[in-house]
Coordinates of C-alpha atoms and ligand atoms in Angstrom, one line a residue:
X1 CA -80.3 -90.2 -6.9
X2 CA -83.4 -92.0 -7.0
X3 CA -83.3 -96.1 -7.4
X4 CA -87.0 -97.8 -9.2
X5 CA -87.4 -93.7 -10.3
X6 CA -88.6 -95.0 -13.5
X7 CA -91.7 -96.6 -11.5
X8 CA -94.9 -95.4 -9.9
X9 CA -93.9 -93.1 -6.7
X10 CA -90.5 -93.2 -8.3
X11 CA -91.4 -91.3 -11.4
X12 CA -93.3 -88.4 -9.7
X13 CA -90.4 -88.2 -6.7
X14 CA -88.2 -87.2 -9.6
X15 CA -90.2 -85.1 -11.0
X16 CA -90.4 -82.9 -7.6
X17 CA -87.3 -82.9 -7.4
X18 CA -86.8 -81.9 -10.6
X19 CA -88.9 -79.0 -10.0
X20 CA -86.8 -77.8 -6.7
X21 CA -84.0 -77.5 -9.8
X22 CA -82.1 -80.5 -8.2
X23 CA -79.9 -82.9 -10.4
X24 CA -81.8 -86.3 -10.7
X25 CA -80.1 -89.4 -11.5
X26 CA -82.6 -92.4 -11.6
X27 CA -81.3 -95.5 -11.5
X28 CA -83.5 -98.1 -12.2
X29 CA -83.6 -101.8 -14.3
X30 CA -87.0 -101.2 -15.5
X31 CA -88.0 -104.6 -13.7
X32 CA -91.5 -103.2 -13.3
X33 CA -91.1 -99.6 -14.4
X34 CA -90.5 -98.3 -18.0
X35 CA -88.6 -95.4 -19.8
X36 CA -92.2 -93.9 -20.6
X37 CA -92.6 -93.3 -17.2
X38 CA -89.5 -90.7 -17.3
X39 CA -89.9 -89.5 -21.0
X40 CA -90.8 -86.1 -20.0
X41 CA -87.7 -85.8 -18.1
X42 CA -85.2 -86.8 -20.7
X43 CA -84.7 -83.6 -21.8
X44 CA -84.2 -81.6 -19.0
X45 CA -80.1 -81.1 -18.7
X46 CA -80.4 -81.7 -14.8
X47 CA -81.8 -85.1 -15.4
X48 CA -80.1 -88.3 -16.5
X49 CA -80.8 -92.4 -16.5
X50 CA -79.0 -95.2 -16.0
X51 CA -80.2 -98.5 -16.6
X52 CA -78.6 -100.7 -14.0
X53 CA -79.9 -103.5 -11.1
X54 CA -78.9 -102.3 -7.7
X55 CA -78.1 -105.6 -6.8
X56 CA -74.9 -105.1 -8.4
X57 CA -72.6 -102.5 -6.6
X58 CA -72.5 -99.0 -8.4
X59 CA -70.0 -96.3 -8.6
X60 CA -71.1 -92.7 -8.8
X61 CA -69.8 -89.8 -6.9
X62 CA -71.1 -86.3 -6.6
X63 CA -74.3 -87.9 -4.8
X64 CA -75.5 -85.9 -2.1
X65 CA -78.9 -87.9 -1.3
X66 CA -80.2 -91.3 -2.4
X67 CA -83.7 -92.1 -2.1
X68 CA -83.6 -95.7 -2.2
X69 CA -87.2 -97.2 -3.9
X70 CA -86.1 -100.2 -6.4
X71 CA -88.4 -103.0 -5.9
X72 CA -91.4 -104.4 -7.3
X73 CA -94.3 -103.7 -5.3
X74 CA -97.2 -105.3 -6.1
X75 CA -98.5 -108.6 -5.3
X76 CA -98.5 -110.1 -8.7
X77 CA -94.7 -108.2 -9.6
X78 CA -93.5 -109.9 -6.3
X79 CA -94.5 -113.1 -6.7
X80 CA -93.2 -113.1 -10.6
X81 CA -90.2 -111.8 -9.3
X82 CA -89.8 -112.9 -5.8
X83 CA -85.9 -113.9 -5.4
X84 CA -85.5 -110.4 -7.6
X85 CA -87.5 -108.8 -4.6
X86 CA -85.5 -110.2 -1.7
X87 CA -82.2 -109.2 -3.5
X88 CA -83.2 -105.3 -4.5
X89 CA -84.1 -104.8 -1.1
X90 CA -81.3 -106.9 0.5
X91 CA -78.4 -106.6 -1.3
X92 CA -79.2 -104.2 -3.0
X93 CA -80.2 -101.9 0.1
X94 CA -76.7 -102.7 1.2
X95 CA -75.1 -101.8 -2.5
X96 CA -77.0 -98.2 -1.9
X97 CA -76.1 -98.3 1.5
X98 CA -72.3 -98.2 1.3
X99 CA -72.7 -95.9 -1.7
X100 CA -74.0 -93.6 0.5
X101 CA -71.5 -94.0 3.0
X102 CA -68.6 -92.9 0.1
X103 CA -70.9 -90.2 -0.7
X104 CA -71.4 -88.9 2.4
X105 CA -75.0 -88.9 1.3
X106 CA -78.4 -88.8 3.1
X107 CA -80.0 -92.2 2.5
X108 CA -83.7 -92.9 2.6
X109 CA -84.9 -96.5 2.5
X110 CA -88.8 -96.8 0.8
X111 CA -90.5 -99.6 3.7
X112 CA -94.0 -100.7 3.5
X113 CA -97.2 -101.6 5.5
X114 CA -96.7 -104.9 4.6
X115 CA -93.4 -105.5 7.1
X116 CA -96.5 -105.5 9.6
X117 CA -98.4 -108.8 7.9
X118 CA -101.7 -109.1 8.4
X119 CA -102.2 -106.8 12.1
X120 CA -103.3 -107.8 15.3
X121 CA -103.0 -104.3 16.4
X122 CA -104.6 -101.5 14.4
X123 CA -104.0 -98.9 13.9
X124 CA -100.5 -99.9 13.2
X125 CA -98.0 -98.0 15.5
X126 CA -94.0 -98.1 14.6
X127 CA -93.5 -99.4 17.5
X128 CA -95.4 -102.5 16.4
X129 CA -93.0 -105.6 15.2
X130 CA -95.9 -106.5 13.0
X131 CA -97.6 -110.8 11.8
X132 CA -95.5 -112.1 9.0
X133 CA -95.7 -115.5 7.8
X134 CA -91.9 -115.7 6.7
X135 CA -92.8 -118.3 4.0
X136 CA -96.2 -117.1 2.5
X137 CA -97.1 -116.2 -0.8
X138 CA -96.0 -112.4 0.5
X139 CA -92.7 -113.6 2.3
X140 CA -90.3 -112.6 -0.5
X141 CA -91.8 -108.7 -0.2
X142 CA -92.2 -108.2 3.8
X143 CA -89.6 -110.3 5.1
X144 CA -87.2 -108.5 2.3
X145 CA -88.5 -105.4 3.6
X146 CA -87.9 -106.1 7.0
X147 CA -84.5 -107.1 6.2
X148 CA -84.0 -104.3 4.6
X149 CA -84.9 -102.1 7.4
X150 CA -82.7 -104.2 9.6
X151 CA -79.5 -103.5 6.9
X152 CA -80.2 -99.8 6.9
X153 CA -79.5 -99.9 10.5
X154 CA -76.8 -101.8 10.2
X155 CA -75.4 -98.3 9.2
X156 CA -75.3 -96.0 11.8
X157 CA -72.5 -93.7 10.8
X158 CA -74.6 -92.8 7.5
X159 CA -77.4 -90.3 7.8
X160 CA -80.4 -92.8 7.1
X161 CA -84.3 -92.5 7.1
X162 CA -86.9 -95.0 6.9
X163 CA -90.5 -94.7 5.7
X164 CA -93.2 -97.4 6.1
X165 CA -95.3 -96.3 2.5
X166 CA -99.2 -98.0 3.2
X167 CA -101.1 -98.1 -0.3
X168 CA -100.5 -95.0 -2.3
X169 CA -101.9 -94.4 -5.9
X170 CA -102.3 -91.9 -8.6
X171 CA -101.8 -91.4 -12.4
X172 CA -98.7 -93.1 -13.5
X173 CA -99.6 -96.7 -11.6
X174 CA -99.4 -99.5 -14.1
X175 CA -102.2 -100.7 -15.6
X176 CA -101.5 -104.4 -15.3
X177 CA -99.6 -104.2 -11.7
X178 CA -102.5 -106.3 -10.0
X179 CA -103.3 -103.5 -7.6
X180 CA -106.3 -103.1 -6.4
X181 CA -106.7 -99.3 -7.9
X182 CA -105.8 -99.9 -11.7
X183 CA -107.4 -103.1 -12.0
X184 CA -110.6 -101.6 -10.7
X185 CA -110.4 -98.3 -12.6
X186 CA -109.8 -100.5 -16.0
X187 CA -112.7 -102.4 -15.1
X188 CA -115.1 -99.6 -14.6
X189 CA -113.8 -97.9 -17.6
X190 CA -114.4 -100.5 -19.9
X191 CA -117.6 -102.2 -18.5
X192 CA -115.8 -105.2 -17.5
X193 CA -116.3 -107.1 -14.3
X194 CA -115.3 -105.7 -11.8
X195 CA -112.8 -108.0 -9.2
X196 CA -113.3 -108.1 -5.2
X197 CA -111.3 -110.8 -4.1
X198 CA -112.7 -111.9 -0.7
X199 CA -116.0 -110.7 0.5
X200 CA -114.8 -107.4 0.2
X201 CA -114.9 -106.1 4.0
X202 CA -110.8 -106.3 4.3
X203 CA -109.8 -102.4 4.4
X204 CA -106.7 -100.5 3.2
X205 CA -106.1 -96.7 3.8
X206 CA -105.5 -95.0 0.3
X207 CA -102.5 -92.3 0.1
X208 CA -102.5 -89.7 -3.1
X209 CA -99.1 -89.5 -4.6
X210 CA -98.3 -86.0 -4.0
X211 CA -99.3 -86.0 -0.5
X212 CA -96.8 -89.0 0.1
X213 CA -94.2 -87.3 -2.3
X214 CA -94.4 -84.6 0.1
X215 CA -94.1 -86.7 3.2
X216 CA -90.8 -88.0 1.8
X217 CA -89.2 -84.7 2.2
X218 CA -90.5 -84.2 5.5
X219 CA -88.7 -87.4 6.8
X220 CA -85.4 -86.7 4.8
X221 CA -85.2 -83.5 6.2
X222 CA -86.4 -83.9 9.7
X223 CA -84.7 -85.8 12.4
X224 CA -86.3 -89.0 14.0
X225 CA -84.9 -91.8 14.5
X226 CA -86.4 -94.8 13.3
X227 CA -88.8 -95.4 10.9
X228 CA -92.1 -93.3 10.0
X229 CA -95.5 -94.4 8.8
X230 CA -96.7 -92.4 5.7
X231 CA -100.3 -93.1 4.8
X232 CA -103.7 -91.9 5.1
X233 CA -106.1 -92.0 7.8
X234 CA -109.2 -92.5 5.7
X235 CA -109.7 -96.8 5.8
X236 CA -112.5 -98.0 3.8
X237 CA -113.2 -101.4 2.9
X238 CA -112.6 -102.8 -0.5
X239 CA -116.0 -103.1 -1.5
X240 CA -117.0 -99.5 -0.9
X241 CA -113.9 -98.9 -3.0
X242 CA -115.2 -100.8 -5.6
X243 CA -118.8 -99.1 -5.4
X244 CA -117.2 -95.6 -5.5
X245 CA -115.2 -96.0 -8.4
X246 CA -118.2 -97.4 -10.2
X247 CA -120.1 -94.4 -9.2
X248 CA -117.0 -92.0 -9.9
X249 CA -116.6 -93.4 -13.7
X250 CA -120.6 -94.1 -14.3
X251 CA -119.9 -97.4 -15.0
X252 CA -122.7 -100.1 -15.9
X253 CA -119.7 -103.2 -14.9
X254 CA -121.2 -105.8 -12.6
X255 CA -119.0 -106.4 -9.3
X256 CA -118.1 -110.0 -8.9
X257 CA -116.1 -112.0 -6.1
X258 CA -113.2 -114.3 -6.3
X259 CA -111.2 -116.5 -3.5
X260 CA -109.2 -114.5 -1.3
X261 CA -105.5 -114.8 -1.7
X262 CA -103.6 -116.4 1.3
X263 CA -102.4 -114.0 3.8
X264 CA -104.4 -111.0 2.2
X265 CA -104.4 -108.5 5.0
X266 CA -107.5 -108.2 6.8
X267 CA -107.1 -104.4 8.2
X268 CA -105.0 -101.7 7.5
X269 CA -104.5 -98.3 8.4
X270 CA -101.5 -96.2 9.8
X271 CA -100.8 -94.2 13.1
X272 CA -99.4 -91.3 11.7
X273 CA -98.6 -89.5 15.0
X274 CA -95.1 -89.5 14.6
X275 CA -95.3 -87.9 11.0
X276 CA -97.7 -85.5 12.2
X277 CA -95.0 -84.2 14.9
X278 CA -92.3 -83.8 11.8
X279 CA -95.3 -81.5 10.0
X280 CA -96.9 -84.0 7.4
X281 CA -100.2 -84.8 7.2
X282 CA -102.4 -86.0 3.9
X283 CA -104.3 -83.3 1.8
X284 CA -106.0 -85.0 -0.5
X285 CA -108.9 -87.1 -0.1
X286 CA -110.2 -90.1 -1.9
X287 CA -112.6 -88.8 -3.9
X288 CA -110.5 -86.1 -5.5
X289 CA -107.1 -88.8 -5.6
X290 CA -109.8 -90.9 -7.3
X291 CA -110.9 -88.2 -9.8
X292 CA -107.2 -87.7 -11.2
X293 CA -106.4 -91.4 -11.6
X294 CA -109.9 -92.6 -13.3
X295 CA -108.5 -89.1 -15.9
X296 CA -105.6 -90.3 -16.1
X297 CA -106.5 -94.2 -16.8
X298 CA -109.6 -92.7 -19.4
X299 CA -106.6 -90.7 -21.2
X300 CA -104.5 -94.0 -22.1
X301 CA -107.5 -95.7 -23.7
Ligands
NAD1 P1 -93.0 -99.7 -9.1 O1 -92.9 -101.2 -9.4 O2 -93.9 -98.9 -10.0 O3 -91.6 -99.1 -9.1 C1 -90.4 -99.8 -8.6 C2 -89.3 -99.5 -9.5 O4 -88.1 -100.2 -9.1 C3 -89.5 -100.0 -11.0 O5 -89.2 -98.9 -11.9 C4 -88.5 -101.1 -11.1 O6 -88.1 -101.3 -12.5 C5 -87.4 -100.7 -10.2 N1 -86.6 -101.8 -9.7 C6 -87.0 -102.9 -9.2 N2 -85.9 -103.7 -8.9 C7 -84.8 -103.0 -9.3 C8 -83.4 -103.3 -9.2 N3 -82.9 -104.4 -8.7 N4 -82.5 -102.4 -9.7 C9 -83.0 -101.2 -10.2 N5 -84.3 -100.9 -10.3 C10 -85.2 -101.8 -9.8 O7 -93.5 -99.6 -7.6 P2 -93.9 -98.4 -6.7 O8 -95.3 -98.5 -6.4 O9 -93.5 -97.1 -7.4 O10 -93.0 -98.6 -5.4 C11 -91.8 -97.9 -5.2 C12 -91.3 -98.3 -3.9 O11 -92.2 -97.9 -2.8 C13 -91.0 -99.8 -3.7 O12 -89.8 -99.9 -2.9 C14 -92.2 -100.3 -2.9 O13 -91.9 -101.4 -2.1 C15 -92.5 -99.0 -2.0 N6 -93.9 -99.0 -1.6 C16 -94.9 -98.7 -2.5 C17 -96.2 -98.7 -2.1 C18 -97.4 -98.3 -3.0 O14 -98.5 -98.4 -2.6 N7 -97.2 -97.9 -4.2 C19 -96.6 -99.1 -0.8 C20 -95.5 -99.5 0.1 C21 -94.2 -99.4 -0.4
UDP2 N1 -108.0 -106.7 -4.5 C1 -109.2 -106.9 -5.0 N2 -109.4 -107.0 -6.3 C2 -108.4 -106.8 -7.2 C3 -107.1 -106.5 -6.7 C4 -106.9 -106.5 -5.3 O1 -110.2 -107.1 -4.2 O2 -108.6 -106.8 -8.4 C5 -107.8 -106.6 -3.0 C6 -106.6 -107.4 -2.5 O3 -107.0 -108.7 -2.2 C7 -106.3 -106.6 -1.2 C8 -106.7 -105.2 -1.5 O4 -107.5 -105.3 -2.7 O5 -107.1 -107.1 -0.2 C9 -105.5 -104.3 -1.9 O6 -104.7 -105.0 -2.9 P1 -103.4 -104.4 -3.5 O7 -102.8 -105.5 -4.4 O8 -103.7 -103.2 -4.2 O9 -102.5 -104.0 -2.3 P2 -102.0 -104.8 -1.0 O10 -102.7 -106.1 -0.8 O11 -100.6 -105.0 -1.2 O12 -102.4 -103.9 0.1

């Protein structure tokens, strides 16, 4: 079972697993996702949707693992939705939680680089308890997050994993989630102006989909206890993001800069030691990551 696999990282889990001829039921309320997302899947026998909000408790047997990703994720979903944010990863963390527990099911809950705020240590470690200001603009994501990390080990006669996801992107991202990816692709692709918010020197880590698709696996299936940082090592600040993507999709769009949101993280890059020790590392660089999104985006124009 896969909860929010009718979004982003949701859509292409399902289709792996899909692939490994498991069954696949996605759950999701298409909040932020959409049924295009899973078209392709529709009519493969193994695979089946149902259109529910985790907040409310579910009853399905026959589960053997739930892969728990329901939530809006980006800055602008969030803040539309923000008490829908603290209760999919709250309550609804909990709802999946006991499900799993009447399963006996594996559980994985889908954390986030943000439960460390803006970092004073870097690169960010698990062990590190992270700089969030509990009623920011971002509070309803990373304190949700947090809480839902706290809730999954609240659990400790279920077989639970938790992964800390920092920014992943590929095809299949929507093009109007805010992110820093599509809304600089679209720009670029259409000659528009081109958005840094900030100066530009705050850094993120960027993460291809399959390699974090991959990494999922390796932490369902691998024993560690506690939770594991998946991400890539490669940080780069947001203006040389910008200036690569212009190169990558020969744009002629003018970069322009606008205020920095409140409590934007300055840096942000994963340790990845512990995942490294389980057998996952990142393949796939930014350049080639950055070759199949800009296709993909070019394709829905
Ligand atoms: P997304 O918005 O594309 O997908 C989230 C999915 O969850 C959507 O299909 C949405 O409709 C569904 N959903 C939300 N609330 C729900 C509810 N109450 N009941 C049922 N379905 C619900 O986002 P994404 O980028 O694919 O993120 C997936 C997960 O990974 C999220 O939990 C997010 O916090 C986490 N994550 C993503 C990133 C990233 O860079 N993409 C980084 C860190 C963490
Ligand atoms: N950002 C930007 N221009 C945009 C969208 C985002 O400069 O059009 C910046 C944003 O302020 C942040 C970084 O890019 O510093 C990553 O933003 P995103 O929303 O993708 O992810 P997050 O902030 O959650 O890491």
């Amino acid at each position: 079972m896969v909860t929010g696999g009718a979004g982003f990282i949701g859509r292409w889990l399902c289709k792996s697993l899909l692939e490994k001829n498991n069954d696949v039921l996605c759950v999701d309320n298409l909040i932020t996702g959409s049924e295009t997302n899973i078209k392709e899947f529709m009519k493969n026998s193994r695979f089946s949707f149902m259109k529910h909000d985790i907040v409310q408790p579910l009853y399905v047997d026959g589960i053997d693992e739930i892969y728990h990703l329901a939530s809006p994720a980006s800055p602008i979903h969030y803040r539309k939705y923000n008490v829908e944010t603290m209760l999919a990863n709250s309550v609804g963390t909990m709802n999946m939680l006991q499900l799993a527990r009447e399963n006996n099911a594996k559980f994985l809950f889908a954390s986030t680089s943000e439960i460390y705020g803006d970092p004073k240590e870097h690169p960010q470690k698990e062990t590190y308890f992270g700089n969030v200001n509990p009623i920011g603009p971002r509070a309803c994501y990373d304190e949700s997050k947090r809480f839902g990390e706290a809730m999954t080990t609240c659990f400790p006669d279920v077989y639970v994993r938790i992964i800390r996801i920092f920014n992943t992107y590929g095809p299949y991202m929507s093009a109007n989630d805010g992110r820093v990816m599509p809304n600089l692709i679209n720009q670029a692709l259409t000659d528009k102006f081109m958005t840094i918010y900030g100066n530009g020197s705050q850094t993120r880590s960027f993460c291809y989909v399959d390699d974090l698709v991959k990494g999922i696996y390796v932490v369902m299936d691998n024993f560690h206890k506690g939770p594991v940082n998946l991400g890539n090592l490669n940080e780069i600040t947001i203006l040389e993001l910008a200036e690569k993507i212009k190169q990558l999709t020969n744009s002629k769009s003018k970069i322009i800069f606008h205020p920095l949101p409140k409590d934007d993280p300055t840096r942000r890059k994963p340790d990845i030691t512990v995942a490294r020790s389980l057998g996952w590392q990142p393949e796939i660089n930014l350049n080639s990551g950055l070759e199949k999104t800009i296709e993909y985006f070019r394709q829905l124009k």
